[in-house]
Structure formats: C-alpha cells, structure tokens
CSV table of C-alpha atoms in Angstrom, one decimal:
chain,number,residue,atom,x,y,z
U,1,UNK,CA,-0.1,0.0,0.0
U,2,UNK,CA,1.5,3.3,-1.1
U,3,UNK,CA,1.1,5.8,1.7
U,4,UNK,CA,2.7,8.8,-0.2
U,5,UNK,CA,1.3,12.1,1.1
U,6,UNK,CA,-1.3,13.7,-1.3
U,7,UNK,CA,1.1,16.8,-1.6
U,8,UNK,CA,3.6,14.5,-3.3
U,9,UNK,CA,1.7,14.5,-6.6
U,10,UNK,CA,1.9,18.2,-6.9
U,11,UNK,CA,5.6,17.9,-6.5
U,12,UNK,CA,5.9,15.1,-8.8
U,13,UNK,CA,6.6,17.5,-11.7
U,14,UNK,CA,9.7,18.9,-9.7
U,15,UNK,CA,11.2,15.5,-9.5
U,16,UNK,CA,10.2,14.1,-12.9
U,17,UNK,CA,13.4,14.9,-14.7
U,18,UNK,CA,15.6,15.0,-11.7
U,19,UNK,CA,18.3,12.4,-10.9
U,20,UNK,CA,16.7,12.3,-7.4
U,21,UNK,CA,13.3,11.0,-8.6
U,22,UNK,CA,14.1,7.4,-8.0
U,23,UNK,CA,14.7,8.0,-4.3
U,24,UNK,CA,11.8,10.0,-3.5
U,25,UNK,CA,9.6,7.0,-2.5
U,26,UNK,CA,12.5,5.7,-0.3
U,27,UNK,CA,12.7,9.2,1.3
U,28,UNK,CA,9.0,9.3,2.0
U,29,UNK,CA,9.1,5.7,3.5
U,30,UNK,CA,12.0,6.6,5.7
U,31,UNK,CA,10.1,9.6,7.0
U,32,UNK,CA,6.9,7.6,7.5
U,33,UNK,CA,8.8,4.9,9.4
U,34,UNK,CA,10.4,7.5,11.5
U,35,UNK,CA,6.9,8.6,12.5
U,36,UNK,CA,7.2,12.1,11.1
U,37,UNK,CA,4.0,14.0,10.9
U,38,UNK,CA,2.3,14.4,7.6
U,39,UNK,CA,2.9,18.1,7.5
U,40,UNK,CA,6.6,17.6,8.1
U,41,UNK,CA,6.8,15.1,5.4
U,42,UNK,CA,5.1,17.5,3.0
U,43,UNK,CA,7.5,20.2,4.0
U,44,UNK,CA,10.6,18.0,3.6
U,45,UNK,CA,9.4,16.9,0.2
U,46,UNK,CA,9.0,20.6,-0.8
U,47,UNK,CA,12.5,21.2,0.6
U,48,UNK,CA,14.0,18.2,-1.6
U,49,UNK,CA,12.1,19.6,-4.6
U,50,UNK,CA,13.8,23.0,-4.1
U,51,UNK,CA,17.2,21.3,-3.5
U,52,UNK,CA,16.7,19.2,-6.6
U,53,UNK,CA,15.9,22.1,-8.8
U,54,UNK,CA,18.9,24.0,-7.5
U,55,UNK,CA,21.2,21.0,-8.1
U,56,UNK,CA,20.0,20.6,-11.6
U,57,UNK,CA,20.5,24.3,-12.4
U,58,UNK,CA,23.9,24.0,-10.9
U,59,UNK,CA,24.7,21.1,-13.1
U,60,UNK,CA,25.5,18.8,-10.2
U,61,UNK,CA,25.2,15.0,-10.8
U,62,UNK,CA,24.1,12.7,-8.1
U,63,UNK,CA,27.5,11.7,-7.0
U,64,UNK,CA,28.3,15.4,-6.2
U,65,UNK,CA,25.5,15.7,-3.7
U,66,UNK,CA,27.0,15.8,-0.2
U,67,UNK,CA,27.4,18.0,2.7
U,68,UNK,CA,29.5,20.6,0.6
U,69,UNK,CA,26.7,20.8,-2.0
U,70,UNK,CA,24.1,21.3,0.9
U,71,UNK,CA,26.2,24.0,2.4
U,72,UNK,CA,26.4,25.8,-1.0
U,73,UNK,CA,22.8,25.5,-1.5
U,74,UNK,CA,22.0,26.8,2.1
U,75,UNK,CA,24.5,29.5,2.3
U,76,UNK,CA,25.0,30.8,-1.2
U,77,UNK,CA,21.6,30.0,-3.0
U,78,UNK,CA,19.1,30.4,-0.2
U,79,UNK,CA,19.8,34.0,0.8
U,80,UNK,CA,19.2,35.2,-2.8
U,81,UNK,CA,16.6,32.6,-3.8
U,82,UNK,CA,13.8,33.6,-6.2
U,83,UNK,CA,12.8,30.0,-7.2
U,84,UNK,CA,9.1,29.5,-8.1
U,85,UNK,CA,6.7,27.6,-6.0
U,86,UNK,CA,6.6,25.0,-4.5
U,87,UNK,CA,9.7,25.9,-2.6
U,88,UNK,CA,10.5,25.8,1.1
U,89,UNK,CA,12.5,28.8,2.3
U,90,UNK,CA,13.1,27.7,5.9
U,91,UNK,CA,16.8,27.2,6.5
U,92,UNK,CA,16.3,24.8,9.3
U,93,UNK,CA,13.7,22.6,7.4
U,94,UNK,CA,15.8,22.6,4.3
U,95,UNK,CA,19.0,21.6,6.4
U,96,UNK,CA,17.0,18.8,8.1
U,97,UNK,CA,15.4,17.6,5.0
U,98,UNK,CA,18.7,17.5,3.0
U,99,UNK,CA,20.5,15.7,5.8
U,100,UNK,CA,17.8,13.0,5.8
U,101,UNK,CA,18.0,12.8,2.0
U,102,UNK,CA,21.8,12.4,2.0
U,103,UNK,CA,21.2,9.4,4.6
U,104,UNK,CA,18.9,7.8,2.0
U,105,UNK,CA,21.4,8.3,-0.9
U,106,UNK,CA,24.1,6.8,1.3
U,107,UNK,CA,22.0,3.9,2.5
U,108,UNK,CA,21.2,3.2,-1.3
U,109,UNK,CA,24.9,3.2,-2.1
U,110,UNK,CA,24.6,6.3,-4.5
U,111,UNK,CA,27.1,8.4,-2.4
U,112,UNK,CA,29.9,7.4,-0.1
U,113,UNK,CA,30.2,8.2,3.5
U,114,UNK,CA,31.8,11.5,4.2
U,115,UNK,CA,35.6,11.3,4.9
U,116,UNK,CA,36.5,12.5,8.3
U,117,UNK,CA,40.0,13.7,8.7
U,118,UNK,CA,41.5,12.2,11.9
U,119,UNK,CA,44.8,12.7,13.7
U,120,UNK,CA,46.9,9.7,14.6
U,121,UNK,CA,45.7,10.2,18.2
U,122,UNK,CA,42.1,9.9,17.0
U,123,UNK,CA,43.0,6.8,15.0
U,124,UNK,CA,44.4,5.2,18.1
U,125,UNK,CA,41.5,6.0,20.2
U,126,UNK,CA,39.2,4.6,17.7
U,127,UNK,CA,41.2,1.3,17.6
U,128,UNK,CA,41.1,1.3,21.4
U,129,UNK,CA,37.3,1.7,21.3
U,130,UNK,CA,36.9,-1.2,18.8
U,131,UNK,CA,39.1,-3.4,21.0
U,132,UNK,CA,37.1,-2.6,24.1
U,133,UNK,CA,33.8,-3.3,22.1
U,134,UNK,CA,34.9,-6.4,20.2
U,135,UNK,CA,37.4,-8.1,22.5
U,136,UNK,CA,36.3,-7.1,25.9
U,137,UNK,CA,32.5,-6.6,25.2
U,138,UNK,CA,32.3,-3.4,27.1
U,139,UNK,CA,29.1,-1.3,27.0
U,140,UNK,CA,29.0,2.0,25.1
U,141,UNK,CA,28.9,4.2,28.2
U,142,UNK,CA,31.9,2.3,29.8
U,143,UNK,CA,33.9,2.7,26.6
U,144,UNK,CA,33.2,6.4,26.1
U,145,UNK,CA,34.1,7.0,29.8
U,146,UNK,CA,37.5,5.2,29.3
U,147,UNK,CA,38.1,7.0,26.1
U,148,UNK,CA,37.6,10.3,28.0
U,149,UNK,CA,40.1,9.3,30.5
U,150,UNK,CA,42.7,8.4,27.9
U,151,UNK,CA,42.1,11.7,26.1
U,152,UNK,CA,42.9,13.6,29.2
U,153,UNK,CA,46.4,11.9,29.4
C-alpha cells in the first residue's frame, strides 16, 4: 500500500526529470517509518524539490551531492533565492530535509560516507574503542568514559 502524502503528486513534476526522482519514495518511506507528521513530510518533500531544482540548475550530478553541496545550497543560494513555488525557504527545514535525504542516498549506495579527517591520536582512540567493544565486550557508556580518561592523558 502506497502511503505517499497527497502533496507528493503536486511535487511530482519537480522530480520528474531529476536524478533524485528514484529516491523520493524511499525518502517518504523513511520519514513515515520515523513517524514524522504528515505536514513535516510534505514540508521535507518541498525542501527536496527545491534542492533538486537547484542541483539541476547548478549542473551537479548525483555523485556530487554531499554536505558541501548542501552548504552551498543553504549558504549561497538560499539568501538570494527567487525560485518559483513550490519551494521551502526555511533554512532549518531545508537543512534537516537535506540531511535525511543524504542518509537515503548513502543507504542506497549512491554516494559514499563523508571522509572524516582524523589525527593519529584519534585513529588510536578509535582502535582502542573497537578493541574494548569487540574483544572485551564493554558497554558503550563504559567505553566512552574510558576514552575520555585516555584523552585527558
């Protein structure tokens, strides 16, 4: 049973020629399983329609959509936005919707996880955490407390 909100059909034209179109149903399902309110789902779909339009006009392909692209959209495009309806202009709603949508793209294997630059110390702490989890079987809170102690040293 398709439980796509009614507002989705009015946004369908926004997604029709977009590279993001195949992921809209997964996005909607993700939000519904997360028990988001119907009005929030409608708002987030409008947000992704706006992001999709901008990405298309900026000639970004699907693989280029990441946190950097979202930052450009929010910080460079949004303050001067004159896009036609339906668009969402709320910075916070756009940021949240784009964050969720990037999760869908990552879960689908479309884009890779963000690369986090770490120092050698952070790498060692991560190894220590894995050891405490996998070898010693310690709980998350215990491991995080021990990591804090080691960081202080």
